[in-house]
Amino acid sequence: MTDSSSASSQKPRIDTSVPHSARVWNYWLGGKDHYPVDRTVGDQVMAMFPDITRLARADRAFLGRAVRYLAGEAGIRQFLDVGTGLPTANNTHQVAQAIAPESRVVYVDNDPLVLVHARALLTSTPEGVCDYIDADLRDVDKILSTAAKTLDFTQPVALMLLGIVGQIPDSDNPQSVIKRLMEPMPSGSYLALSDGINTSETFTEAVRHYNENSANTYHLRSPEQIAGFFDGLELVEPGVVELTRWRPEATPFPDPGEVPGMCGVARKP
Ligand SMILES: C[S@@+](CC[C@H](N)C(=O)[O-])C[C@H]1O[C@@H](n2cnc3c(N)ncnc32)[C@H](O)[C@@H]1O
């Protein structure tokens, strides 16, 4: 791990008294890395909005399809995955390296439990590289300078922002954070992004409950605001769409019902 505050030497402080986004997300995905507080708020949200587990799975299915597209058709060999989450099945490096074993992948998250489990994300093929940075999405300088030890910014990079931009409020100017992250990336780089949207009243209520009871807050945005995050980039077909509608033919999602989340992939001109 190329982290300046180094993970391996210091014991990260895990706060089990308040729910954390990475752990609740892992609970909804059917993982094992969560605590009673995470399960309690996770169950409360599920009771208010039962489709939350479908949304989480739809997001991971999009990750798989997007990375397969990027490593396959788009020929991308470098990935910067910010807001990685706890290791689960089909993490970015596994999907990318199954297509191109030489793929280089840098993961970034700010959750101490993700840091503890980061070794499971560092299982690169011998031909490729995986690294993990303990950093906040808003600390663009730290992310870029540390990632540059692993990624070659003269070659295209795919920036993956799945379920993470919603974690920061408008007051932190997410648009500018995305722009700054993509600034050093050359033409032919990509942005893949997904986030929850505010079109469902029950989902909005459930997220409000989550925000009142958790360490992190999640900010649902309109479909237009999500589309705005791709400004200045060339959208890949089918554009910015509901999560299960992005190239579903690549791996048919078992349940075609829509979820309140949007996603897209776009190329830097
Ligand atoms: C909803 S999960 C999404 C995980 C994964 N990208 C996926 O799509 O399955 C959000 C992740 O973002 C991380 N996160 C939240 N706020 C963050 C921040 N400001 N900087 C870095 N990571 C953050 C959380 O720790 C969590 O792992």
PDB file of C-alpha atoms and ligand atoms in Angstrom:
ATOM      1  CA  MET A   1       0.000   0.000   0.000  1.00  0.00           C
ATOM      2  CA  THR A   2       1.467   3.314  -0.962  1.00  0.00           C
ATOM      3  CA  ASP A   3      -0.127   5.322   1.753  1.00  0.00           C
ATOM      4  CA  SER A   4       1.713   8.056   3.537  1.00  0.00           C
ATOM      5  CA  SER A   5      -0.230   7.533   6.776  1.00  0.00           C
ATOM      6  CA  SER A   6       0.559   3.894   6.383  1.00  0.00           C
ATOM      7  CA  ALA A   7      -1.927   1.317   7.050  1.00  0.00           C
ATOM      8  CA  SER A   8       0.341  -1.492   7.859  1.00  0.00           C
ATOM      9  CA  SER A   9       2.095   0.183  10.796  1.00  0.00           C
ATOM     10  CA  GLN A  10      -0.839   1.905  12.542  1.00  0.00           C
ATOM     11  CA  LYS A  11      -3.949   0.224  13.867  1.00  0.00           C
ATOM     12  CA  PRO A  12      -6.960   1.983  12.318  1.00  0.00           C
ATOM     13  CA  ARG A  13      -9.687   2.933  14.775  1.00  0.00           C
ATOM     14  CA  ILE A  14     -12.915   1.098  13.999  1.00  0.00           C
ATOM     15  CA  ASP A  15     -15.923   2.851  15.544  1.00  0.00           C
ATOM     16  CA  THR A  16     -18.564   0.193  16.163  1.00  0.00           C
ATOM     17  CA  SER A  17     -20.914   2.608  17.950  1.00  0.00           C
ATOM     18  CA  VAL A  18     -22.244   4.258  14.794  1.00  0.00           C
ATOM     19  CA  PRO A  19     -23.099   2.814  11.340  1.00  0.00           C
ATOM     20  CA  HIS A  20     -20.595   3.359   8.527  1.00  0.00           C
ATOM     21  CA  SER A  21     -21.417   3.475   4.831  1.00  0.00           C
ATOM     22  CA  ALA A  22     -18.938   0.787   3.698  1.00  0.00           C
ATOM     23  CA  ARG A  23     -20.185  -1.657   6.351  1.00  0.00           C
ATOM     24  CA  VAL A  24     -23.917  -1.045   5.779  1.00  0.00           C
ATOM     25  CA  TRP A  25     -23.341  -1.379   2.016  1.00  0.00           C
ATOM     26  CA  ASN A  26     -21.544  -4.685   2.649  1.00  0.00           C
ATOM     27  CA  TYR A  27     -24.550  -5.838   4.745  1.00  0.00           C
ATOM     28  CA  TRP A  28     -26.995  -5.025   1.923  1.00  0.00           C
ATOM     29  CA  LEU A  29     -24.737  -6.900  -0.517  1.00  0.00           C
ATOM     30  CA  GLY A  30     -24.895 -10.001   1.690  1.00  0.00           C
ATOM     31  CA  GLY A  31     -21.274  -9.684   2.921  1.00  0.00           C
ATOM     32  CA  LYS A  32     -19.883 -10.518   6.376  1.00  0.00           C
ATOM     33  CA  ASP A  33     -18.022  -7.320   7.327  1.00  0.00           C
ATOM     34  CA  HIS A  34     -20.457  -5.356   9.491  1.00  0.00           C
ATOM     35  CA  TYR A  35     -21.397  -4.765  13.131  1.00  0.00           C
ATOM     36  CA  PRO A  36     -24.738  -4.794  15.011  1.00  0.00           C
ATOM     37  CA  VAL A  37     -25.168  -0.996  14.570  1.00  0.00           C
ATOM     38  CA  ASP A  38     -24.749  -1.387  10.801  1.00  0.00           C
ATOM     39  CA  ARG A  39     -27.280  -4.223  10.658  1.00  0.00           C
ATOM     40  CA  THR A  40     -29.782  -2.259  12.751  1.00  0.00           C
ATOM     41  CA  VAL A  41     -29.821   0.785  10.470  1.00  0.00           C
ATOM     42  CA  GLY A  42     -29.459  -1.499   7.427  1.00  0.00           C
ATOM     43  CA  ASP A  43     -32.613  -3.389   8.476  1.00  0.00           C
ATOM     44  CA  GLN A  44     -34.475  -0.147   9.213  1.00  0.00           C
ATOM     45  CA  VAL A  45     -33.679   1.185   5.722  1.00  0.00           C
ATOM     46  CA  MET A  46     -34.679  -2.175   4.217  1.00  0.00           C
ATOM     47  CA  ALA A  47     -38.010  -2.030   6.039  1.00  0.00           C
ATOM     48  CA  MET A  48     -38.650   1.469   4.661  1.00  0.00           C
ATOM     49  CA  PHE A  49     -37.294   0.754   1.163  1.00  0.00           C
ATOM     50  CA  PRO A  50     -37.019  -3.008   0.465  1.00  0.00           C
ATOM     51  CA  ASP A  51     -35.421  -2.427  -2.962  1.00  0.00           C
ATOM     52  CA  ILE A  52     -32.205  -1.151  -1.340  1.00  0.00           C
ATOM     53  CA  THR A  53     -30.592  -4.612  -1.677  1.00  0.00           C
ATOM     54  CA  ARG A  54     -31.554  -4.752  -5.376  1.00  0.00           C
ATOM     55  CA  LEU A  55     -30.076  -1.286  -5.822  1.00  0.00           C
ATOM     56  CA  ALA A  56     -26.797  -2.360  -4.191  1.00  0.00           C
ATOM     57  CA  ARG A  57     -26.625  -5.455  -6.396  1.00  0.00           C
ATOM     58  CA  ALA A  58     -27.548  -3.453  -9.504  1.00  0.00           C
ATOM     59  CA  ASP A  59     -24.668  -1.091  -8.733  1.00  0.00           C
ATOM     60  CA  ARG A  60     -22.184  -3.972  -8.451  1.00  0.00           C
ATOM     61  CA  ALA A  61     -23.558  -5.497 -11.666  1.00  0.00           C
ATOM     62  CA  PHE A  62     -22.969  -2.132 -13.380  1.00  0.00           C
ATOM     63  CA  LEU A  63     -19.394  -2.156 -12.031  1.00  0.00           C
ATOM     64  CA  GLY A  64     -18.839  -5.518 -13.698  1.00  0.00           C
ATOM     65  CA  ARG A  65     -20.298  -4.422 -17.046  1.00  0.00           C
ATOM     66  CA  ALA A  66     -18.490  -1.069 -17.020  1.00  0.00           C
ATOM     67  CA  VAL A  67     -15.079  -2.582 -16.205  1.00  0.00           C
ATOM     68  CA  ARG A  68     -15.560  -5.309 -18.825  1.00  0.00           C
ATOM     69  CA  TYR A  69     -16.374  -2.594 -21.377  1.00  0.00           C
ATOM     70  CA  LEU A  70     -13.409  -0.444 -20.314  1.00  0.00           C
ATOM     71  CA  ALA A  71     -10.837  -3.263 -20.260  1.00  0.00           C
ATOM     72  CA  GLY A  72     -12.343  -4.863 -23.376  1.00  0.00           C
ATOM     73  CA  GLU A  73     -13.751  -2.583 -26.069  1.00  0.00           C
ATOM     74  CA  ALA A  74     -12.123   0.609 -24.754  1.00  0.00           C
ATOM     75  CA  GLY A  75      -8.702  -1.006 -24.200  1.00  0.00           C
ATOM     76  CA  ILE A  76      -8.118   0.640 -20.796  1.00  0.00           C
ATOM     77  CA  ARG A  77      -5.288  -0.814 -18.710  1.00  0.00           C
ATOM     78  CA  GLN A  78      -5.287   1.571 -15.706  1.00  0.00           C
ATOM     79  CA  PHE A  79      -8.073   2.077 -13.160  1.00  0.00           C
ATOM     80  CA  LEU A  80      -8.455   4.529 -10.265  1.00  0.00           C
ATOM     81  CA  ASP A  81     -11.380   3.245  -8.161  1.00  0.00           C
ATOM     82  CA  VAL A  82     -12.366   5.795  -5.494  1.00  0.00           C
ATOM     83  CA  GLY A  83     -14.873   4.741  -2.802  1.00  0.00           C
ATOM     84  CA  THR A  84     -13.964   1.102  -3.349  1.00  0.00           C
ATOM     85  CA  GLY A  85     -16.000  -0.388  -0.519  1.00  0.00           C
ATOM     86  CA  LEU A  86     -15.195  -3.556   1.404  1.00  0.00           C
ATOM     87  CA  PRO A  87     -13.791  -6.327  -0.776  1.00  0.00           C
ATOM     88  CA  THR A  88     -16.546  -8.465  -2.256  1.00  0.00           C
ATOM     89  CA  ALA A  89     -16.970 -10.661  -5.323  1.00  0.00           C
ATOM     90  CA  ASN A  90     -15.703  -9.277  -8.631  1.00  0.00           C
ATOM     91  CA  ASN A  91     -13.717  -6.284  -7.443  1.00  0.00           C
ATOM     92  CA  THR A  92     -12.437  -3.961 -10.177  1.00  0.00           C
ATOM     93  CA  HIS A  93      -9.000  -5.594 -10.493  1.00  0.00           C
ATOM     94  CA  GLN A  94     -10.455  -9.081 -10.788  1.00  0.00           C
ATOM     95  CA  VAL A  95     -12.841  -8.064 -13.574  1.00  0.00           C
ATOM     96  CA  ALA A  96     -10.199  -6.014 -15.421  1.00  0.00           C
ATOM     97  CA  GLN A  97      -7.362  -8.529 -15.032  1.00  0.00           C
ATOM     98  CA  ALA A  98      -9.588 -11.400 -16.211  1.00  0.00           C
ATOM     99  CA  ILE A  99      -9.608  -9.537 -19.550  1.00  0.00           C
ATOM    100  CA  ALA A 100      -6.175  -7.874 -19.434  1.00  0.00           C
ATOM    101  CA  PRO A 101      -3.888  -9.418 -16.765  1.00  0.00           C
ATOM    102  CA  GLU A 102      -1.477  -6.471 -17.059  1.00  0.00           C
ATOM    103  CA  SER A 103      -4.125  -4.002 -15.757  1.00  0.00           C
ATOM    104  CA  ARG A 104      -2.959  -1.622 -13.029  1.00  0.00           C
ATOM    105  CA  VAL A 105      -5.563  -0.767 -10.386  1.00  0.00           C
ATOM    106  CA  VAL A 106      -5.411   1.776  -7.562  1.00  0.00           C
ATOM    107  CA  TYR A 107      -8.146   1.640  -4.928  1.00  0.00           C
ATOM    108  CA  VAL A 108      -9.034   4.585  -2.654  1.00  0.00           C
ATOM    109  CA  ASP A 109     -11.363   4.658   0.354  1.00  0.00           C
ATOM    110  CA  ASN A 110     -11.459   6.554   3.650  1.00  0.00           C
ATOM    111  CA  ASP A 111     -13.085   3.900   5.842  1.00  0.00           C
ATOM    112  CA  PRO A 112     -10.778   2.314   8.447  1.00  0.00           C
ATOM    113  CA  LEU A 113     -12.393  -1.119   8.042  1.00  0.00           C
ATOM    114  CA  VAL A 114     -11.812  -1.047   4.279  1.00  0.00           C
ATOM    115  CA  LEU A 115      -8.184  -0.275   5.087  1.00  0.00           C
ATOM    116  CA  VAL A 116      -8.039  -3.315   7.407  1.00  0.00           C
ATOM    117  CA  HIS A 117      -9.408  -5.547   4.631  1.00  0.00           C
ATOM    118  CA  ALA A 118      -7.426  -3.897   1.844  1.00  0.00           C
ATOM    119  CA  ARG A 119      -5.066  -6.875   1.492  1.00  0.00           C
ATOM    120  CA  ALA A 120      -7.934  -8.745  -0.164  1.00  0.00           C
ATOM    121  CA  LEU A 121      -7.883  -6.022  -2.826  1.00  0.00           C
ATOM    122  CA  LEU A 122      -4.182  -6.435  -3.455  1.00  0.00           C
ATOM    123  CA  THR A 123      -4.327  -9.848  -5.071  1.00  0.00           C
ATOM    124  CA  SER A 124      -3.032  -8.719  -8.446  1.00  0.00           C
ATOM    125  CA  THR A 125      -1.979 -10.970 -11.265  1.00  0.00           C
ATOM    126  CA  PRO A 126       1.839 -11.101 -11.547  1.00  0.00           C
ATOM    127  CA  GLU A 127       1.592  -9.094 -14.803  1.00  0.00           C
ATOM    128  CA  GLY A 128      -0.485  -6.296 -13.258  1.00  0.00           C
ATOM    129  CA  VAL A 129      -0.395  -4.163 -10.105  1.00  0.00           C
ATOM    130  CA  CYS A 130      -2.896  -3.307  -7.365  1.00  0.00           C
ATOM    131  CA  ASP A 131      -2.450  -0.631  -4.759  1.00  0.00           C
ATOM    132  CA  TYR A 132      -4.590   0.901  -2.018  1.00  0.00           C
ATOM    133  CA  ILE A 133      -4.651   4.503  -0.785  1.00  0.00           C
ATOM    134  CA  ASP A 134      -6.321   5.525   2.468  1.00  0.00           C
ATOM    135  CA  ALA A 135      -7.742   8.923   1.445  1.00  0.00           C
ATOM    136  CA  ASP A 136     -10.840  11.068   1.229  1.00  0.00           C
ATOM    137  CA  LEU A 137     -12.366  11.671  -2.215  1.00  0.00           C
ATOM    138  CA  ARG A 138     -11.976  15.410  -1.597  1.00  0.00           C
ATOM    139  CA  ASP A 139      -8.224  15.101  -0.992  1.00  0.00           C
ATOM    140  CA  VAL A 140      -7.537  15.199  -4.727  1.00  0.00           C
ATOM    141  CA  ASP A 141      -3.867  16.158  -4.381  1.00  0.00           C
ATOM    142  CA  LYS A 142      -3.100  13.204  -2.100  1.00  0.00           C
ATOM    143  CA  ILE A 143      -5.013  10.771  -4.360  1.00  0.00           C
ATOM    144  CA  LEU A 144      -3.291  11.935  -7.550  1.00  0.00           C
ATOM    145  CA  SER A 145       0.230  12.199  -6.160  1.00  0.00           C
ATOM    146  CA  THR A 146       0.026   8.773  -4.488  1.00  0.00           C
ATOM    147  CA  ALA A 147      -1.696   7.110  -7.465  1.00  0.00           C
ATOM    148  CA  ALA A 148       1.059   8.444  -9.748  1.00  0.00           C
ATOM    149  CA  LYS A 149       3.451   5.975  -8.089  1.00  0.00           C
ATOM    150  CA  THR A 150       1.419   3.154  -9.657  1.00  0.00           C
ATOM    151  CA  LEU A 151      -0.405   4.680 -12.621  1.00  0.00           C
ATOM    152  CA  ASP A 152       1.204   6.328 -15.642  1.00  0.00           C
ATOM    153  CA  PHE A 153      -0.757   9.536 -16.211  1.00  0.00           C
ATOM    154  CA  THR A 154       0.606   9.874 -19.757  1.00  0.00           C
ATOM    155  CA  GLN A 155      -1.578   6.845 -20.617  1.00  0.00           C
ATOM    156  CA  PRO A 156      -5.403   6.646 -20.368  1.00  0.00           C
ATOM    157  CA  VAL A 157      -6.929   5.915 -16.975  1.00  0.00           C
ATOM    158  CA  ALA A 158     -10.503   4.987 -16.030  1.00  0.00           C
ATOM    159  CA  LEU A 159     -11.745   6.877 -12.987  1.00  0.00           C
ATOM    160  CA  MET A 160     -14.366   4.784 -11.174  1.00  0.00           C
ATOM    161  CA  LEU A 161     -16.740   6.697  -8.876  1.00  0.00           C
ATOM    162  CA  LEU A 162     -19.477   4.221  -7.934  1.00  0.00           C
ATOM    163  CA  GLY A 163     -21.804   5.139  -5.088  1.00  0.00           C
ATOM    164  CA  ILE A 164     -19.316   7.695  -3.794  1.00  0.00           C
ATOM    165  CA  VAL A 165     -20.099  11.163  -5.170  1.00  0.00           C
ATOM    166  CA  GLY A 166     -23.400  11.034  -3.242  1.00  0.00           C
ATOM    167  CA  GLN A 167     -21.303  10.806  -0.080  1.00  0.00           C
ATOM    168  CA  ILE A 168     -20.254  14.422  -0.428  1.00  0.00           C
ATOM    169  CA  PRO A 169     -22.583  17.430  -0.198  1.00  0.00           C
ATOM    170  CA  ASP A 170     -23.007  20.147  -2.852  1.00  0.00           C
ATOM    171  CA  SER A 171     -21.098  22.502  -0.543  1.00  0.00           C
ATOM    172  CA  ASP A 172     -17.954  20.406  -1.229  1.00  0.00           C
ATOM    173  CA  ASN A 173     -18.443  20.971  -4.973  1.00  0.00           C
ATOM    174  CA  PRO A 174     -18.431  17.381  -6.276  1.00  0.00           C
ATOM    175  CA  GLN A 175     -18.323  18.632  -9.891  1.00  0.00           C
ATOM    176  CA  SER A 176     -15.005  20.350  -9.248  1.00  0.00           C
ATOM    177  CA  VAL A 177     -13.622  17.294  -7.390  1.00  0.00           C
ATOM    178  CA  ILE A 178     -14.352  15.112 -10.452  1.00  0.00           C
ATOM    179  CA  LYS A 179     -12.849  17.705 -12.799  1.00  0.00           C
ATOM    180  CA  ARG A 180      -9.670  17.970 -10.745  1.00  0.00           C
ATOM    181  CA  LEU A 181      -9.308  14.186 -10.529  1.00  0.00           C
ATOM    182  CA  MET A 182      -9.566  13.924 -14.328  1.00  0.00           C
ATOM    183  CA  GLU A 183      -7.339  16.928 -15.059  1.00  0.00           C
ATOM    184  CA  PRO A 184      -3.996  15.046 -15.306  1.00  0.00           C
ATOM    185  CA  MET A 185      -5.581  12.168 -17.227  1.00  0.00           C
ATOM    186  CA  PRO A 186      -4.925  12.261 -20.979  1.00  0.00           C
ATOM    187  CA  SER A 187      -7.462  12.238 -23.784  1.00  0.00           C
ATOM    188  CA  GLY A 188      -8.947   8.738 -24.104  1.00  0.00           C
ATOM    189  CA  SER A 189      -9.364   8.413 -20.321  1.00  0.00           C
ATOM    190  CA  TYR A 190     -12.799   7.510 -18.950  1.00  0.00           C
ATOM    191  CA  LEU A 191     -15.156   8.311 -16.090  1.00  0.00           C
ATOM    192  CA  ALA A 192     -17.554   5.606 -14.832  1.00  0.00           C
ATOM    193  CA  LEU A 193     -19.993   6.938 -12.246  1.00  0.00           C
ATOM    194  CA  SER A 194     -23.119   5.726 -10.457  1.00  0.00           C
ATOM    195  CA  ASP A 195     -25.231   7.216  -7.686  1.00  0.00           C
ATOM    196  CA  GLY A 196     -28.648   7.115  -6.042  1.00  0.00           C
ATOM    197  CA  ILE A 197     -31.336   9.529  -7.273  1.00  0.00           C
ATOM    198  CA  ASN A 198     -34.122  11.452  -5.560  1.00  0.00           C
ATOM    199  CA  THR A 199     -37.064  10.315  -7.714  1.00  0.00           C
ATOM    200  CA  SER A 200     -38.550   7.850  -5.195  1.00  0.00           C
ATOM    201  CA  GLU A 201     -40.271   9.275  -2.129  1.00  0.00           C
ATOM    202  CA  THR A 202     -39.801   6.109  -0.074  1.00  0.00           C
ATOM    203  CA  PHE A 203     -36.096   5.902  -0.985  1.00  0.00           C
ATOM    204  CA  THR A 204     -35.620   9.582  -0.103  1.00  0.00           C
ATOM    205  CA  GLU A 205     -37.305   8.974   3.282  1.00  0.00           C
ATOM    206  CA  ALA A 206     -35.167   5.893   3.936  1.00  0.00           C
ATOM    207  CA  VAL A 207     -31.968   7.793   3.094  1.00  0.00           C
ATOM    208  CA  ARG A 208     -33.040  10.616   5.421  1.00  0.00           C
ATOM    209  CA  HIS A 209     -33.392   8.027   8.214  1.00  0.00           C
ATOM    210  CA  TYR A 210     -29.951   6.600   7.362  1.00  0.00           C
ATOM    211  CA  ASN A 211     -28.396  10.073   7.421  1.00  0.00           C
ATOM    212  CA  GLU A 212     -29.866  10.844  10.834  1.00  0.00           C
ATOM    213  CA  ASN A 213     -28.323   7.691  12.295  1.00  0.00           C
ATOM    214  CA  SER A 214     -24.973   7.197  10.570  1.00  0.00           C
ATOM    215  CA  ALA A 215     -21.413   8.450  10.552  1.00  0.00           C
ATOM    216  CA  ASN A 216     -21.708   9.393   6.854  1.00  0.00           C
ATOM    217  CA  THR A 217     -24.503  11.195   5.046  1.00  0.00           C
ATOM    218  CA  TYR A 218     -25.676  10.341   1.544  1.00  0.00           C
ATOM    219  CA  HIS A 219     -26.982  13.057  -0.789  1.00  0.00           C
ATOM    220  CA  LEU A 220     -29.506  11.894  -3.358  1.00  0.00           C
ATOM    221  CA  ARG A 221     -29.479  14.032  -6.515  1.00  0.00           C
ATOM    222  CA  SER A 222     -31.736  14.463  -9.523  1.00  0.00           C
ATOM    223  CA  PRO A 223     -31.056  12.528 -12.754  1.00  0.00           C
ATOM    224  CA  GLU A 224     -30.071  15.871 -14.328  1.00  0.00           C
ATOM    225  CA  GLN A 225     -27.503  16.534 -11.590  1.00  0.00           C
ATOM    226  CA  ILE A 226     -26.011  13.043 -12.080  1.00  0.00           C
ATOM    227  CA  ALA A 227     -25.840  13.662 -15.851  1.00  0.00           C
ATOM    228  CA  GLY A 228     -24.110  16.992 -15.113  1.00  0.00           C
ATOM    229  CA  PHE A 229     -21.150  15.151 -13.550  1.00  0.00           C
ATOM    230  CA  PHE A 230     -20.246  14.008 -17.101  1.00  0.00           C
ATOM    231  CA  ASP A 231     -20.130  17.559 -18.518  1.00  0.00           C
ATOM    232  CA  GLY A 232     -17.281  18.055 -20.978  1.00  0.00           C
ATOM    233  CA  LEU A 233     -16.951  14.299 -21.611  1.00  0.00           C
ATOM    234  CA  GLU A 234     -18.249  12.137 -24.487  1.00  0.00           C
ATOM    235  CA  LEU A 235     -20.891   9.753 -23.193  1.00  0.00           C
ATOM    236  CA  VAL A 236     -20.658   6.139 -24.292  1.00  0.00           C
ATOM    237  CA  GLU A 237     -23.975   4.630 -25.451  1.00  0.00           C
ATOM    238  CA  PRO A 238     -26.593   4.416 -23.930  1.00  0.00           C
ATOM    239  CA  GLY A 239     -25.655   7.590 -21.995  1.00  0.00           C
ATOM    240  CA  VAL A 240     -26.627   8.309 -18.416  1.00  0.00           C
ATOM    241  CA  VAL A 241     -29.360   5.804 -17.592  1.00  0.00           C
ATOM    242  CA  GLU A 242     -30.997   3.906 -14.749  1.00  0.00           C
ATOM    243  CA  LEU A 243     -28.557   1.330 -13.278  1.00  0.00           C
ATOM    244  CA  THR A 244     -30.061  -1.809 -14.815  1.00  0.00           C
ATOM    245  CA  ARG A 245     -30.310  -0.164 -18.266  1.00  0.00           C
ATOM    246  CA  TRP A 246     -26.601   0.359 -18.988  1.00  0.00           C
ATOM    247  CA  ARG A 247     -25.778  -2.282 -21.614  1.00  0.00           C
ATOM    248  CA  PRO A 248     -27.856  -4.938 -19.807  1.00  0.00           C
ATOM    249  CA  GLU A 249     -27.240  -7.363 -22.672  1.00  0.00           C
ATOM    250  CA  ALA A 250     -23.613  -7.743 -21.524  1.00  0.00           C
ATOM    251  CA  THR A 251     -24.761  -9.661 -18.424  1.00  0.00           C
ATOM    252  CA  PRO A 252     -28.535  -9.707 -18.181  1.00  0.00           C
ATOM    253  CA  PHE A 253     -29.633  -8.453 -14.763  1.00  0.00           C
ATOM    254  CA  PRO A 254     -32.013 -11.109 -13.404  1.00  0.00           C
ATOM    255  CA  ASP A 255     -34.681  -8.612 -12.333  1.00  0.00           C
ATOM    256  CA  PRO A 256     -35.455  -5.997 -15.006  1.00  0.00           C
ATOM    257  CA  GLY A 257     -37.328  -3.743 -12.567  1.00  0.00           C
ATOM    258  CA  GLU A 258     -35.847  -0.277 -12.222  1.00  0.00           C
ATOM    259  CA  VAL A 259     -34.075   1.027  -9.097  1.00  0.00           C
ATOM    260  CA  PRO A 260     -33.541   4.712  -8.143  1.00  0.00           C
ATOM    261  CA  GLY A 261     -29.927   4.875  -9.266  1.00  0.00           C
ATOM    262  CA  MET A 262     -28.277   6.271 -12.392  1.00  0.00           C
ATOM    263  CA  CYS A 263     -24.993   5.473 -14.067  1.00  0.00           C
ATOM    264  CA  GLY A 264     -22.909   6.230 -17.099  1.00  0.00           C
ATOM    265  CA  VAL A 265     -19.505   5.903 -18.725  1.00  0.00           C
ATOM    266  CA  ALA A 266     -17.862   8.726 -20.662  1.00  0.00           C
ATOM    267  CA  ARG A 267     -14.603   9.372 -22.525  1.00  0.00           C
ATOM    268  CA  LYS A 268     -12.372  12.383 -22.110  1.00  0.00           C
ATOM    269  CA  PRO A 269     -12.028  13.983 -25.565  1.00  0.00           C
TER     270      PRO A 269
HETATM  271  C1  LIG B   1     -21.895   2.885  -1.225  1.00  0.00           C
HETATM  272  S1  LIG B   1     -20.257   2.319  -0.994  1.00  0.00           S
HETATM  273  C2  LIG B   1     -19.812   1.954  -2.690  1.00  0.00           C
HETATM  274  C3  LIG B   1     -18.731   0.922  -2.804  1.00  0.00           C
HETATM  275  C4  LIG B   1     -18.355   0.513  -4.236  1.00  0.00           C
HETATM  276  N1  LIG B   1     -17.848   1.638  -5.014  1.00  0.00           N
HETATM  277  C5  LIG B   1     -19.527  -0.104  -4.947  1.00  0.00           C
HETATM  278  O1  LIG B   1     -20.055   0.528  -5.881  1.00  0.00           O
HETATM  279  O2  LIG B   1     -19.946  -1.202  -4.566  1.00  0.00           O
HETATM  280  C6  LIG B   1     -19.395   3.868  -0.712  1.00  0.00           C
HETATM  281  C7  LIG B   1     -17.917   3.733  -0.331  1.00  0.00           C
HETATM  282  O3  LIG B   1     -17.347   5.040  -0.366  1.00  0.00           O
HETATM  283  C8  LIG B   1     -16.540   5.225   0.791  1.00  0.00           C
HETATM  284  N2  LIG B   1     -16.538   6.655   1.114  1.00  0.00           N
HETATM  285  C9  LIG B   1     -17.536   7.408   1.633  1.00  0.00           C
HETATM  286  N3  LIG B   1     -17.191   8.695   1.714  1.00  0.00           N
HETATM  287  C10 LIG B   1     -15.921   8.769   1.236  1.00  0.00           C
HETATM  288  C11 LIG B   1     -15.003   9.822   1.056  1.00  0.00           C
HETATM  289  N4  LIG B   1     -15.339  11.082   1.371  1.00  0.00           N
HETATM  290  N5  LIG B   1     -13.794   9.543   0.536  1.00  0.00           N
HETATM  291  C12 LIG B   1     -13.443   8.271   0.216  1.00  0.00           C
HETATM  292  N6  LIG B   1     -14.280   7.218   0.348  1.00  0.00           N
HETATM  293  C13 LIG B   1     -15.499   7.457   0.864  1.00  0.00           C
HETATM  294  C14 LIG B   1     -17.186   4.386   1.870  1.00  0.00           C
HETATM  295  O4  LIG B   1     -16.264   4.050   2.883  1.00  0.00           O
HETATM  296  C15 LIG B   1     -17.668   3.191   1.061  1.00  0.00           C
HETATM  297  O5  LIG B   1     -16.684   2.196   1.017  1.00  0.00           O
END
